[in-house]
Each structure stands twice: as structure tokens, then as C-alpha cells.
Amino acid sequence: MKLSDHARFSTVCIHAGQEPDPATGAIITPIYATSTYVQEELGKHKGFEYGRTQNPTRLTLEKNLAAIEGGRAAFAFASGMSATSAIAARLSQGDHVVVTDNTYGGTFRLFDKVLTRYGLTFSYVDTSDPALVEAAMTPKTKLVFIETPTNPVLRLTDIAAVAEIAHRHGALLSVDNTFASPCLQKPLALGADLVMHSTTKYLNGHSDSIGGAVIAKRDEDIEWLRFIQNSAGAILSPFDSWLVLRGTKTLPVRMAQHTANGLALAQFLETHPKVTKVIYPGLPSHPQHALARRQMPNGCGGMLSFEVATFEHARRVLNQFKLMSLAESLGGVETLVCHPSTMTHASVPPERRALIGLSDSLIRISAGIEDIEDLKEDLDQALRHA
Ligand SMILES: *Cc1c(COP(=O)(O)O)cnc(C)c1O
């Protein structure tokens, strides 16, 4: 199998980085469960010395992810948070970071509760307005860390505009591409230096693994990430690497269905009498719909949020779902619903939640890939209780 240089996206997802197993011809990369590798003679080995440093299953996944994101190298970590930690380890004492204000809660916790102890400083700004990013830059800013679309209010940041600002100030731009996936958004092509993922979500896609990845394109970043992955050691296991590799093969067909269902549910909710507001970047009513069409030309994925009249209404609706499951996380084949203000964002102070537009009556949906009529029926019967 030889992948041509101009292979299209879904072909890349299925084949990139993968060769039939040299020992048996197995078409699927095996789970190489091994801690060490026997060396032929002193100083002579096959490129594999120790399981933390190199593992063939992980290496295959990393080549696959690099190709899918259009980067030059990828590094797989034990979780999305350890991937973000590896990016942060690129910084030194005294450095300053500009961060999207309603970034993933775990990212905020890592930055605010852990990394500030190491002499790093962070400014949380509404990066959907590039002027606010510009205003937050200081001579000490070494990294701009953005998330787009954000959770759960689905605010977008113009990646190309922020990349220009970051680079003009000598800083790197890192994009958390978890919500969009590389099917819908290509941050490296838009000027970002680093992309991070919680592979737990769409890349694995089957709600059965926790993992993370960083994809890079510049030599200095690649060298450092390889060094920090081995030095800090938060590697993705061979089994989880195998699961994510299985996941990326179907990423384009899954994302097409997530996107179709996400849009259909958003349109359904927009006409529903019990619903007071719908947030989905693919709807013309979204304030950044024009940016969404430019930056996410293949559609806006499976994440949407809506509001009902009061918290009490939201509580009643959430307790009535039959097909959709009440759970944190997202990006799996099954539809999940959650109540961000008491679940994923409970640790965010109420005044901060108000600031980002996260009300107590907001419900978030991660649209799965079930039949859309079954999803609409379930939403409709649950909303009858609002
Ligand atoms: C889940 C998530 C993370 C953290 O990833 P884990 O795999 O849970 O460590 C980071 N960013 C976003 C946008 C996420 O949804």
C-alpha cells in the first residue's frame, strides 16, 4: 500500500501511517504490548528501545494524526489534559499566555491552579474579538491558546486573524480543535503552529478511550514535544492508540452524520414553541455564521446548545430523555445531553458563567449518529415536559 501525495481526506484517514504488519501482513496495526525491545548487538536496534520512548502502535497513530491535521508530526498523550500540559511545558518561568476566556474547564484549572505556581501568567480574553487579543499581548506573551468553537456557547475565534497577531508579537498559536475535528477545521493551514485534541471525543468517537494529541509543523516544536513526551512520560497506551486508529478510519463518515444531525436538531429546536434560544454556528441566527462558513466550510459538527424558559423547565426536560443519555463528554456515536451550569461548568463562578452567556436554563447536546427521526421524537417528547 502506497498512499499518493494527493490522496484525498477520507483516504488519508484510513491509510496514512499504516503499513501491513511486517511479520504477518495483518492489515490492522497490532497492539504492540511490550515494555522493551531486544537489541541485536550492542548499539544495534530496530529504532525501538523502550516502550515509553517508542511504541509501534502509538507511532502508527501519530503518523496518521499528523497526516489528518496536515502537520509534520504528532504526539499522542494519555489524555487531552496531558497534551495541553505538554504544550505548556514549552514555556519558561515568567512567560505570559493569552487564553480564550471560556476555555474547557480542565484547561482553566490546569493553567490557573497549577501552572501559575511555576511563574507563568495567563490573561483570559474573549478571543472571538481579535482586537481584544491584540490588546492582551505583552512583550512576555509566548503563547496564544484558543479553543473554537467553545463549550457550551459555541463562540468562534478567527484562527487566521489571531495567528497573524500572535506571530507579529513573536508568540505561538495553539488551537484546541477537539470540538470541530480536522474534518471541519484545519488550524495549521489557517496559520496555527500547534493543534491539540482530546482524542477522547470525535477522533476516537466511540466513547471507550481517554487520550490526547498534539500536532505540530515547526522543527523546534516537534523536537521539544518528542523530548517532553519521553521526559514527562504521559504517553498514550498501545491499546488506546489502537482504539483511536480504529476511530480515525471512520472519522469523515461519522462527522458527516454528526453534522447533518446537529444541523437538523438545531433547525428543529429553532421552530419549537418551548425553546427560547438555539446556539449552533451553522444556523444563520448565530452571530458568527459568516465566520463559521469561511472557517468550517464542511459544516459545524454535532455540538449545539439551547435554552428553555427556566432552570426548572431545563431540569424537567433533562429528566425525560429516553434515547439521549444524560452525561458529560461528547463526540461519541450516541447522543448525549448535559446541563453545563451544574455539570461540566459547575466550578465556573456564576458571574463568570453569566459573562460568557451560559445560563442555568441552557442544555447542551452532543448529537450522535442515530437516525434523526428518533432523535427528534425524543427531543419533542422531552420538551413536552418543559
Ligand atoms: C474533553 C476536552 C478536553 C480534555 O480532554 P481529556 O481527554 O478529558 O483530558 C480538552 N478540551 C476540550 C475542548 C475537551 O472537550
XYZ file of C-alpha atoms and ligand atoms in Angstrom:
401
model
C 0.000 0.000 0.000
C 1.466 3.318 -1.066
C -0.524 6.482 -0.384
C -0.163 9.010 -3.204
C 0.829 12.576 -2.368
C -2.529 13.911 -3.495
C -4.707 11.334 -1.674
C -7.987 12.901 -0.513
C -9.060 13.352 3.075
C -11.041 10.155 3.754
C -8.338 8.066 2.065
C -5.722 9.729 4.286
C -7.811 8.999 7.405
C -7.990 5.283 6.589
C -4.477 4.681 5.306
C -1.975 7.333 6.433
C 0.848 5.976 8.555
C -0.291 2.390 8.157
C 1.546 -0.494 6.526
C 0.601 -4.168 6.693
C 2.338 -5.706 9.710
C 5.824 -6.716 8.520
C 5.745 -10.019 10.447
C 2.334 -11.346 9.303
C 0.782 -8.997 6.754
C -2.054 -8.137 9.194
C -3.857 -5.188 7.628
C -4.604 -3.664 11.024
C -1.650 -2.444 13.079
C -1.373 -4.822 16.051
C -1.421 -3.733 19.684
C 2.265 -3.989 20.488
C 2.005 -4.683 24.215
C 5.673 -4.627 25.140
C 7.832 -2.662 27.532
C 11.147 -3.269 25.799
C 12.749 -4.485 22.552
C 15.582 -6.991 22.146
C 18.686 -5.462 20.578
C 20.633 -7.462 18.009
C 24.022 -6.461 19.331
C 25.447 -3.600 21.360
C 24.368 -0.335 19.749
C 22.257 -2.063 17.078
C 18.441 -1.984 17.316
C 15.409 -1.537 15.060
C 14.606 2.010 16.183
C 12.718 0.805 19.251
C 14.456 0.748 22.624
C 11.945 1.251 25.420
C 8.122 1.397 25.479
C 7.768 4.921 26.879
C 10.067 6.321 24.210
C 8.757 4.379 21.193
C 5.867 2.017 20.538
C 4.868 0.849 17.041
C 1.098 1.134 17.652
C 1.444 4.658 19.046
C 3.870 5.622 16.280
C 1.362 4.484 13.648
C -1.384 6.563 15.266
C 0.934 9.575 15.476
C 1.756 9.373 11.760
C -1.949 9.041 10.999
C -2.900 12.074 13.126
C -0.098 14.200 11.652
C -1.397 13.483 8.139
C -5.041 14.119 9.062
C -4.290 17.532 10.615
C -1.838 18.470 7.864
C 1.073 18.702 10.292
C 4.589 17.261 10.128
C 4.475 15.264 13.371
C 2.014 14.267 16.064
C 2.445 13.093 19.636
C -0.155 11.004 21.461
C -0.724 11.513 25.172
C -2.652 9.795 27.955
C -5.411 12.435 27.896
C -6.327 15.767 26.360
C -5.086 17.408 29.543
C -1.652 15.782 29.297
C -1.482 17.005 25.682
C -2.178 20.553 26.904
C 0.427 20.083 29.664
C 2.995 19.152 27.025
C 2.244 22.364 25.114
C 2.523 24.383 28.336
C 5.878 22.722 29.060
C 7.162 24.644 26.020
C 7.036 27.776 28.240
C 9.524 29.094 30.775
C 9.151 30.933 34.063
C 7.899 34.491 33.523
C 6.171 33.765 30.215
C 2.657 35.056 29.597
C -0.187 33.248 27.819
C -3.362 34.659 26.249
C -6.236 32.170 26.578
C -9.827 32.005 25.291
C -11.967 33.107 28.254
C -14.465 30.280 28.168
C -11.902 27.592 27.517
C -12.528 23.980 28.584
C -12.844 23.869 32.402
C -9.957 21.432 32.834
C -7.685 23.717 30.810
C -8.588 26.669 33.031
C -7.962 24.550 36.152
C -4.533 23.435 34.905
C -3.492 26.976 33.984
C -4.996 28.747 36.996
C -4.384 26.253 39.816
C -1.176 24.509 38.708
C 0.872 26.460 36.177
C 0.604 29.848 37.912
C 2.678 28.221 40.682
C 5.548 27.919 38.183
C 5.675 31.634 37.448
C 3.545 31.596 34.298
C 0.831 34.230 33.889
C -2.428 33.978 31.943
C -4.872 36.511 30.508
C -8.359 35.204 29.728
C -9.904 37.172 26.911
C -12.845 36.875 24.563
C -10.748 35.747 21.592
C -13.787 35.960 19.298
C -12.781 39.642 19.071
C -9.235 39.835 17.585
C -8.889 43.407 18.931
C -9.085 42.027 22.480
C -6.339 39.514 21.669
C -4.187 42.313 20.283
C -4.772 44.376 23.435
C -3.797 41.472 25.707
C -0.431 40.805 24.042
C 2.646 41.837 26.051
C 6.379 41.535 25.365
C 6.280 38.422 27.588
C 3.470 36.688 25.662
C 4.877 33.448 24.230
C 1.680 31.530 23.565
C -1.888 32.231 22.466
C -4.094 29.275 23.386
C -7.507 29.293 21.756
C -10.473 26.987 21.543
C -13.003 27.276 18.728
C -15.925 26.608 18.795
C -16.122 26.908 22.584
C -18.082 24.828 25.025
C -21.051 25.161 25.504
C -21.894 28.569 23.982
C -20.178 27.770 20.651
C -18.372 31.047 20.196
C -15.858 31.080 17.346
C -12.414 32.602 17.070
C -10.986 33.681 13.706
C -7.899 31.432 13.606
C -6.166 33.228 10.710
C -6.633 36.660 12.309
C -5.339 35.503 15.695
C -2.396 33.645 14.077
C -1.333 36.914 12.455
C -1.499 38.757 15.796
C 0.357 36.015 17.694
C 3.162 35.821 15.138
C 3.581 39.585 14.881
C 4.221 39.551 18.650
C 6.597 36.583 18.476
C 4.162 34.141 20.116
C 2.971 30.686 19.074
C -0.673 29.943 18.351
C -2.144 26.705 19.669
C -5.699 25.660 18.793
C -7.819 23.161 20.722
C -9.533 21.512 17.736
C -11.488 18.954 19.780
C -14.990 20.283 19.010
C -14.526 20.673 15.263
C -12.196 17.782 14.412
C -9.869 18.051 11.389
C -12.808 17.136 9.128
C -14.378 20.517 9.736
C -11.496 22.824 10.637
C -7.790 22.847 9.734
C -5.999 25.211 12.139
C -2.467 24.517 10.832
C -3.483 25.533 7.305
C -5.007 28.721 8.757
C -1.700 29.683 10.393
C -1.713 27.950 13.792
C 1.565 26.406 14.992
C 0.115 23.684 17.208
C -3.153 21.772 17.310
C -4.278 19.872 20.364
C -7.020 17.288 20.704
C -8.816 15.373 23.324
C -8.924 12.189 21.214
C -11.477 11.062 23.808
C -14.076 12.901 21.729
C -14.520 12.789 17.929
C -11.171 11.271 16.903
C -11.802 8.080 18.847
C -15.526 8.633 18.545
C -16.796 5.536 20.348
C -16.793 6.710 23.998
C -14.367 3.976 25.033
C -10.980 5.660 25.485
C -9.350 8.690 27.106
C -6.499 10.232 25.131
C -4.920 13.365 23.720
C -2.659 14.528 20.924
C -0.573 17.478 19.816
C 0.139 18.039 16.128
C 2.992 20.351 15.128
C 4.638 21.686 11.999
C 7.787 23.570 13.077
C 11.077 21.709 13.750
C 11.663 23.357 17.159
C 8.188 22.394 18.370
C 8.485 18.836 17.069
C 11.843 18.295 18.752
C 10.615 19.704 22.034
C 7.347 17.720 22.018
C 9.252 14.483 21.360
C 11.585 15.351 24.230
C 8.803 16.276 26.662
C 6.658 13.250 25.725
C 9.561 10.997 26.693
C 10.726 13.108 29.644
C 7.352 13.636 31.346
C 6.119 10.264 30.095
C 2.347 10.843 29.770
C 2.120 8.548 26.737
C -0.984 7.013 25.187
C -1.085 3.235 25.800
C -0.784 0.776 22.880
C -4.399 -0.356 23.392
C -5.775 3.206 23.390
C -3.589 4.058 20.382
C -5.176 1.129 18.563
C -8.676 2.290 19.510
C -8.076 5.816 18.215
C -6.565 4.407 14.994
C -9.752 2.428 14.506
C -11.700 5.632 15.181
C -9.954 7.837 12.626
C -10.769 5.390 9.807
C -14.445 6.342 10.064
C -13.959 9.968 11.093
C -15.210 11.515 7.812
C -18.403 9.411 7.627
C -19.101 9.927 11.309
C -18.532 13.688 11.114
C -20.809 13.958 8.087
C -23.589 12.300 10.085
C -22.832 14.268 13.300
C -23.019 17.452 11.229
C -26.246 16.502 9.454
C -27.886 15.543 12.765
C -26.511 18.625 14.567
C -27.947 20.953 11.926
C -31.277 19.114 11.744
C -31.698 19.213 15.537
C -30.774 22.912 15.626
C -33.363 23.679 12.925
C -35.976 21.556 14.721
C -35.336 23.336 18.024
C -35.461 26.767 16.410
C -39.095 26.196 15.461
C -40.099 24.557 18.764
C -42.502 26.642 20.916
C -40.870 25.535 24.213
C -37.394 26.651 23.130
C -36.341 30.257 23.754
C -32.894 30.202 22.120
C -30.755 27.900 19.941
C -26.985 28.216 19.578
C -25.424 26.483 16.564
C -22.811 28.117 14.295
C -24.430 26.503 11.247
C -27.641 28.486 11.740
C -27.930 31.932 10.091
C -29.116 33.190 13.523
C -25.642 32.536 15.017
C -23.818 35.885 15.368
C -20.685 34.406 13.749
C -22.381 32.416 11.000
C -20.302 34.131 8.288
C -17.036 33.184 10.035
C -18.359 29.636 10.539
C -18.971 29.258 6.801
C -15.481 30.528 5.988
C -13.550 28.671 8.696
C -15.650 25.478 8.826
C -16.653 25.054 5.175
C -17.755 21.420 5.601
C -20.294 22.234 8.304
C -20.374 22.825 12.023
C -20.464 19.387 13.611
C -22.634 17.817 16.252
C -22.431 20.258 19.183
C -25.381 22.552 19.866
C -27.000 24.247 22.839
C -30.476 25.558 23.529
C -32.380 27.337 26.260
C -35.818 26.814 27.720
C -37.689 29.313 29.895
C -36.245 28.500 33.336
C -33.898 26.185 35.212
C -36.937 24.223 36.422
C -38.013 23.657 32.801
C -34.487 22.514 31.914
C -34.451 20.096 34.858
C -37.755 18.547 33.797
C -36.647 18.193 30.161
C -33.300 16.641 31.124
C -35.010 14.018 33.281
C -37.329 12.928 30.452
C -34.951 11.842 27.706
C -35.355 8.200 26.733
C -32.912 7.742 23.851
C -30.452 10.545 24.607
C -28.261 9.931 27.664
C -27.603 12.460 30.408
C -23.801 12.503 30.610
C -20.665 14.643 30.375
C -18.289 14.248 27.418
C -19.128 14.424 23.709
C -18.182 13.269 20.254
C -19.317 9.647 20.511
C -21.726 7.857 18.173
C -24.505 8.049 20.773
C -26.323 11.313 21.524
C -25.575 12.860 24.920
C -27.296 15.728 26.700
C -25.902 17.705 29.589
C -26.657 20.658 31.825
C -23.410 22.684 31.744
C -24.120 25.034 34.664
C -24.482 22.141 37.151
C -22.304 19.556 35.387
C -19.322 20.475 33.190
C -19.181 24.139 34.255
C -20.249 23.845 37.911
C -16.791 25.002 39.042
C -17.063 28.221 36.988
C -18.357 31.023 39.282
C -21.954 32.133 38.427
C -20.902 35.687 37.467
C -18.307 34.276 35.040
C -20.923 31.937 33.591
C -23.229 34.922 33.057
C -20.390 36.795 31.349
C -19.938 34.082 28.696
C -23.694 33.704 28.211
C -24.095 30.377 29.998
C -27.491 30.455 31.699
C -28.987 27.905 34.118
C -31.653 27.057 31.550
C -29.132 26.054 28.877
C -28.975 22.439 27.698
C -26.109 21.115 25.574
C -26.462 18.328 23.036
C -23.702 16.229 21.505
C -25.604 14.891 18.506
C -24.719 11.280 17.803
C -25.209 9.426 14.561
C -28.543 7.720 15.301
C -31.491 8.115 12.919
C -32.504 11.775 13.018
C -36.234 10.978 13.300
C -35.634 9.039 16.517
C -33.609 11.939 17.924
C -36.285 14.499 17.031
C -39.008 12.311 18.546
C -37.055 12.018 21.804
C -36.393 15.779 21.962
C -40.038 16.518 21.223
C -41.393 14.206 23.925
C -38.855 15.528 26.477
C -39.729 19.146 25.636
C -43.397 18.453 26.274
C -42.422 18.400 29.958
C -40.913 21.902 29.827
C -12.539 16.876 26.862
C -11.822 18.092 26.436
C -10.511 18.361 26.857
C -9.780 17.481 27.846
O -9.535 16.210 27.338
P -9.437 14.873 28.248
O -9.234 13.813 27.233
O -10.717 14.756 29.014
O -8.268 15.057 29.158
C -9.884 19.495 26.362
N -10.522 20.335 25.513
C -11.789 20.109 25.111
C -12.435 21.082 24.181
C -12.486 18.995 25.557
O -13.750 18.798 25.159
